[in-house]
Structure formats: C-alpha cells, structure tokens
Coordinates of C-alpha atoms and ligand atoms in Angstrom, one line a residue:
M194 CA 133.7 101.8 124.0
K195 CA 132.0 98.5 123.8
K196 CA 128.6 98.6 122.3
I197 CA 125.9 96.1 123.3
F198 CA 122.7 95.9 121.4
L199 CA 119.6 93.9 122.4
F200 CA 116.7 92.9 120.1
T201 CA 113.7 92.4 122.4
I202 CA 110.0 92.9 122.6
F203 CA 110.4 93.9 126.3
P204 CA 113.0 96.7 126.4
Q205 CA 111.9 97.6 129.9
F206 CA 113.3 94.3 131.1
F207 CA 116.8 95.8 131.1
D208 CA 116.1 99.1 132.9
C209 CA 116.9 97.9 136.3
F210 CA 120.0 96.1 135.1
K211 CA 121.3 99.2 133.3
N212 CA 120.8 101.3 136.4
T213 CA 122.4 99.1 139.0
G214 CA 125.9 98.6 140.4
I215 CA 128.9 97.7 138.3
V216 CA 127.0 97.9 135.0
S217 CA 125.5 101.3 135.7
R218 CA 129.0 102.7 136.5
A219 CA 130.5 101.2 133.4
I220 CA 127.8 102.9 131.3
K221 CA 128.2 106.3 133.1
R222 CA 132.0 106.1 132.7
G223 CA 131.5 105.5 128.9
I224 CA 133.2 102.0 128.9
V225 CA 130.1 100.3 127.6
S226 CA 126.8 101.2 126.1
I227 CA 123.7 99.1 126.1
E228 CA 121.0 99.9 123.5
T229 CA 117.7 98.0 123.7
I230 CA 116.0 97.9 120.3
N231 CA 112.3 97.1 120.4
I232 CA 111.7 94.8 117.4
R233 CA 108.1 95.9 117.5
D234 CA 109.2 99.2 116.1
F235 CA 110.3 97.5 113.0
A236 CA 107.1 95.6 112.3
T237 CA 105.5 96.8 109.1
D238 CA 101.8 96.2 109.6
K239 CA 99.3 98.5 111.3
H240 CA 99.1 96.5 114.5
K241 CA 102.9 96.1 114.8
T242 CA 102.7 92.4 114.9
V243 CA 105.9 90.5 115.8
D244 CA 104.6 87.0 116.1
D245 CA 102.7 84.5 114.0
V246 CA 101.5 80.9 114.0
V247 CA 103.8 78.0 113.4
Y248 CA 103.9 76.4 109.8
G249 CA 102.9 72.7 109.9
G250 CA 100.9 73.3 113.0
G251 CA 101.5 73.0 116.7
P252 CA 101.0 75.2 119.8
G253 CA 102.0 78.8 120.4
M254 CA 103.4 81.6 118.3
L255 CA 106.9 82.3 116.9
L256 CA 108.8 85.6 116.4
K257 CA 108.5 86.6 112.8
P258 CA 111.7 87.1 110.8
E259 CA 110.8 90.4 109.2
P260 CA 111.0 92.8 112.2
I261 CA 114.3 91.2 113.3
F262 CA 115.8 91.5 109.8
R263 CA 114.6 95.0 109.5
A264 CA 116.2 96.0 112.9
Y265 CA 119.3 94.3 111.8
D266 CA 119.4 96.2 108.5
Y267 CA 118.9 99.4 110.6
L268 CA 122.0 98.6 112.8
V269 CA 124.1 97.8 109.6
S270 CA 123.0 101.1 108.0
K271 CA 124.3 102.9 111.1
G272 CA 127.7 101.3 110.4
H273 CA 127.5 98.6 113.1
K274 CA 129.0 95.1 112.7
P275 CA 128.1 93.4 116.0
Y276 CA 128.9 89.8 116.9
I277 CA 125.5 88.2 116.9
L278 CA 124.1 85.9 119.5
I279 CA 120.7 84.4 119.7
T280 CA 119.3 82.9 122.9
E281 CA 118.3 79.2 122.4
P282 CA 118.0 76.4 124.9
W283 CA 120.1 74.2 122.6
G284 CA 122.8 76.8 122.1
R285 CA 126.5 76.7 123.2
K286 CA 126.5 76.5 126.9
F287 CA 127.5 79.8 128.4
D288 CA 130.6 79.6 130.7
Q289 CA 133.5 81.8 131.8
D290 CA 135.5 81.0 128.6
F291 CA 132.6 82.0 126.5
A292 CA 132.2 85.3 128.6
R293 CA 136.0 86.0 128.1
E294 CA 135.6 85.6 124.3
L295 CA 132.7 88.0 124.2
S296 CA 134.4 90.5 126.4
E297 CA 136.9 91.0 123.6
K298 CA 134.3 91.8 120.9
D299 CA 133.8 95.5 120.1
E300 CA 130.1 95.1 119.4
I301 CA 127.7 92.5 120.5
L302 CA 124.0 91.9 119.6
I303 CA 121.8 89.5 121.5
I304 CA 118.5 88.5 119.9
C305 CA 116.1 87.5 122.6
G306 CA 113.5 84.9 121.7
R307 CA 110.0 84.7 123.1
Y308 CA 106.9 82.6 122.8
E309 CA 107.7 79.2 121.2
G310 CA 110.8 80.7 119.8
I311 CA 112.0 82.3 116.6
D312 CA 111.7 81.7 112.9
E313 CA 114.7 79.5 111.9
R314 CA 115.6 81.8 109.0
V315 CA 116.8 84.4 111.5
K316 CA 119.9 82.2 112.0
K317 CA 121.2 83.5 108.7
I318 CA 122.5 86.6 110.4
V319 CA 123.5 84.9 113.6
N320 CA 127.1 84.0 114.7
E321 CA 126.3 81.8 117.6
E322 CA 123.4 80.3 119.5
V323 CA 123.8 80.6 123.3
S324 CA 122.1 78.8 126.2
I325 CA 122.5 79.5 129.9
G326 CA 121.6 76.0 131.0
D327 CA 119.3 72.9 130.4
F328 CA 116.0 74.5 131.5
I329 CA 113.4 76.5 129.6
L330 CA 112.9 80.2 130.2
S331 CA 109.8 82.1 129.0
G332 CA 112.2 84.4 127.0
G333 CA 115.7 85.2 126.1
E334 CA 115.8 88.4 128.2
P335 CA 116.9 86.8 131.5
A336 CA 119.5 84.8 129.6
A337 CA 120.8 88.0 128.0
L338 CA 121.0 89.6 131.5
V339 CA 123.1 86.7 132.8
I340 CA 125.4 86.8 129.8
L341 CA 125.9 90.5 129.8
D342 CA 126.5 90.7 133.5
A343 CA 129.3 88.1 133.2
V344 CA 130.8 89.7 130.1
I345 CA 130.7 93.4 131.2
R346 CA 132.7 92.7 134.5
L347 CA 135.5 91.3 132.3
I348 CA 135.9 94.4 130.2
P349 CA 139.1 96.3 131.2
G350 CA 138.2 99.2 133.4
V351 CA 134.9 98.0 134.6
V352 CA 136.0 96.3 137.7
G353 CA 138.3 98.7 139.6
D354 CA 140.5 96.1 141.0
R355 CA 141.6 93.6 138.3
E356 CA 143.1 91.4 141.0
S357 CA 139.6 90.6 142.2
L358 CA 138.8 89.0 138.8
K359 CA 141.9 86.7 139.0
V360 CA 140.7 85.2 142.3
D361 CA 137.1 84.5 141.1
S362 CA 136.0 81.0 140.6
F363 CA 136.7 79.6 137.1
S364 CA 139.2 82.4 136.3
D365 CA 142.1 79.9 136.5
G366 CA 139.9 76.9 136.0
L367 CA 139.5 76.2 139.8
L368 CA 136.8 77.2 142.2
G369 CA 137.5 80.0 144.6
Y370 CA 138.8 79.6 148.2
P371 CA 136.7 80.4 151.2
N372 CA 136.7 84.0 152.5
Y373 CA 136.1 85.7 155.9
T374 CA 135.6 89.2 157.0
R375 CA 135.5 90.8 160.5
P376 CA 134.9 89.9 163.3
A377 CA 137.5 87.2 163.8
N378 CA 135.2 85.5 166.2
F379 CA 131.4 85.6 165.4
R380 CA 129.1 83.8 167.8
G381 CA 132.0 81.4 168.6
L382 CA 132.7 80.8 165.0
E383 CA 136.4 81.5 164.4
V384 CA 138.2 82.6 161.2
P385 CA 141.0 80.1 160.3
S386 CA 144.0 81.2 162.3
I387 CA 146.4 81.2 159.2
L388 CA 144.4 84.1 157.7
T389 CA 145.2 86.3 160.8
S390 CA 148.9 85.1 161.0
G391 CA 150.3 87.7 158.7
N392 CA 152.3 85.0 157.0
H393 CA 151.4 85.9 153.3
K394 CA 153.3 82.9 151.8
L395 CA 151.4 80.5 154.0
I396 CA 148.1 82.2 153.3
E397 CA 148.7 81.9 149.6
S398 CA 149.5 78.3 149.9
W399 CA 146.4 77.6 152.2
R400 CA 144.2 79.4 149.6
R401 CA 145.5 77.3 146.8
W402 CA 144.9 74.2 148.9
E403 CA 141.3 75.2 149.7
S404 CA 140.7 76.0 146.0
L405 CA 141.9 72.6 144.9
K406 CA 139.9 70.9 147.7
R407 CA 136.7 72.7 146.9
T408 CA 137.2 71.9 143.2
Y409 CA 138.0 68.2 144.0
Y410 CA 134.9 67.8 146.2
K411 CA 132.4 69.9 144.2
R412 CA 133.5 70.0 140.6
K413 CA 136.0 67.2 139.9
D414 CA 135.4 67.6 136.2
L415 CA 137.2 71.0 136.2
L416 CA 140.5 69.4 137.4
E417 CA 140.9 67.6 134.1
K418 CA 141.1 70.9 132.2
V419 CA 143.6 72.9 134.4
N420 CA 147.3 72.9 134.2
L421 CA 148.4 71.8 137.7
S422 CA 151.9 72.6 139.0
E423 CA 154.1 70.0 140.8
D424 CA 152.9 71.7 144.1
D425 CA 149.3 71.4 143.1
L426 CA 149.6 67.8 142.4
M427 CA 151.3 67.2 145.7
M428 CA 148.4 69.0 147.4
L429 CA 145.8 67.1 145.5
K430 CA 147.3 63.8 146.4
A431 CA 147.1 64.8 150.1
I432 CA 143.5 66.1 149.7
K433 CA 142.5 62.8 148.1
K434 CA 144.0 61.0 151.2
N435 CA 141.8 63.2 153.5
I436 CA 145.0 64.8 155.1
S437 CA 144.7 68.2 156.8
F438 CA 146.6 71.2 155.5
E439 CA 148.7 71.2 158.7
E440 CA 149.6 67.6 158.2
F441 CA 150.4 68.3 154.6
L442 CA 152.8 71.0 155.6
E443 CA 154.6 68.6 157.9
L444 CA 154.7 65.9 155.3
K445 CA 156.1 68.3 152.7
K446 CA 158.9 69.2 155.1
K447 CA 159.7 65.6 155.4
W448 CA 159.6 65.0 151.6
K449 CA 161.9 67.9 151.1
K450 CA 164.4 66.7 153.7
N451 CA 164.4 63.2 152.2
K452 CA 165.0 64.6 148.7
K453 CA 168.0 66.5 150.0
E454 CA 169.5 63.5 151.8
K455 CA 169.1 61.4 148.6
K456 CA 171.1 64.0 146.7
Ligands
LIG75 N1 110.1 76.0 122.1 C1 111.4 76.2 122.5 C2 111.5 76.9 123.9 C3 111.1 78.3 123.7 S1 111.3 79.2 125.2 C4 112.1 74.7 122.7 O1 111.5 73.8 122.3 O2 113.2 74.6 123.2 C5 111.3 80.9 124.6 C6 112.6 81.6 124.3 O3 113.3 81.7 125.5 C7 113.6 80.8 123.4 O4 113.3 81.2 122.1 C8 114.9 81.4 123.9 O5 115.2 82.6 123.3 C9 114.6 81.7 125.3 N2 115.2 80.5 126.2 C10 114.6 79.6 126.8 N3 115.4 78.9 127.5 C11 116.6 79.3 127.4 C12 117.9 78.9 127.8 N4 118.0 77.9 128.6 N5 119.0 79.6 127.5 C13 118.8 80.7 126.6 N6 117.7 81.1 126.2 C14 116.5 80.4 126.5

C-alpha cells in the first residue's frame, strides 16, 4: 500500500477529496492511504501557535519550523521514510512526468504552506519543492489536492482499465484525440463517420492524426519532446499543409505506389 501523508493546518480541506470517486475507491480497496496530520497538534505552547512574524520585517506571518519538525520526527519514529515535497510557487513545475515519478514512491509527504509561506529551515528535511503553476494560492492544500489526484490515478490498480491511462493527454507526450458518445446525430451535429465505420485500423490512424493535429495547433512545444514514427512525421507534414485526413489517405496511397514503382 502507498502511504500519503499531509502536513497542514486545515486537515478538513481533504475530507471531500478522500470521500469522492476514484480516490475514495482506492482508499477503500487498500491501495492507498491518506493521512492528514495537523501540525497544530505538534505546537508546544499553550495556544498551539503555528505561525510567527517574519525576521527582518515585512507583512504577514510564516509557518514556524518547530511544529513541522516535530510532526516529521513523529513520522520517522513510526518507521516512515516518505519522499518529502513542499508546496512553493517557485518549485519544480508539476506535470505528468513528475506525477509518474511520484506514483512510484512508496511513501509521500506533502508539506502545505500557508500565510506568507514557511520558515526556510524546513527545507532541510525536504526532497523537492513543487509548484502547480505561475500563480499564487492562499495555501498549499489546493496544490496538494491537484498533485495527489494526478498521482493516485497512476498507481497500478486504482484505475480499473489501465488502457484508459494510455490514451490520456500527455501519456505518450501528445494531447488526446477527440471523443464522442451516443447519439450519433445530436441536434444535427454528427459524429465523424470513420468512428462508426467499424474499421479499427482506420480509426486508430485517424485518432493518431487528430492527436498530432491537436498537439500541433495547441501545444507545439510538446512535439519537440516526443519520439515520432515515420508515419507520424508524414501525418505532421500533411497537417502543416492544412490537408484533410481523407486527402492524406489518398496521398499516402500514391506515395506508396510511387515507392513500389521506383523499386
Ligand atoms: N509569499 C509567497 C507566497 C505565499 S502563498 C511568495 O512570495 O511566493 C502561501 C502558500 O501557498 C505557499 O507557502 C505555498 O505553500 C502555497 N502556494 C502558493 N502558490 C502556489 C503554487 N503556485 N504552487 C504550489 N503551492 C503554492
């Protein structure tokens, strides 16, 4: 079982997440556990203080190191050795590769910041800083939710049909292809006829084409990082020339014929 720990001052933030959908099922089936640890419980003073003013001056408050270190000592004393993340706007940008790496760890701890942030000395126990994007949240909890949701669905056994993970956007470096469900004609809007043709090879080829097209138009940067086959490159060339899939199939036939004749 994968163990996920969260250090937070708002444990209730995760209740809905733990009780909903895929995550809730994964917990019930014993594939993952999510333990929220309220760092306030590890504060030592009478008022259970977790924050304090910033040295050198400046606005707002910072999370104090002591409750966090004490909560960490507690985990270690229980024999845990989690991979430790801390949410920070300047951290490593979270993406599908990062999610995949984390899905392979046995234990993960995410330390959620609040207020103006966290005392820098906490970094001593941290493996990586993580950001979910170039914007400022009021706390690390929503970031932790996003991260855990993406990670948990990659853990074997969590998503029933592993095939569905393979066709997700980013799983092979490209964006996903368009999908349709019944009815085949909705208010005059038709499903592409290829999808109802029953020709699986053609459907596969059309989906690849659409993935490449979507990636080319929406996220060109991704194309530089994927390994493209000879067929992909041929498709991409046609996409760049604004040729339709049907025209492409015709052209491909001609190319193949020419090649044979040359031989
Ligand atoms: N003073 C900080 C912002 C603090 S926001 C600064 O100058 O950047 C409060 C907390 O929210 C942070 O400590 C961090 O844990 C979390 N947070 C804010 N934006 C985030 C983001 N984009 N990704 C991950 N965590 C974020």
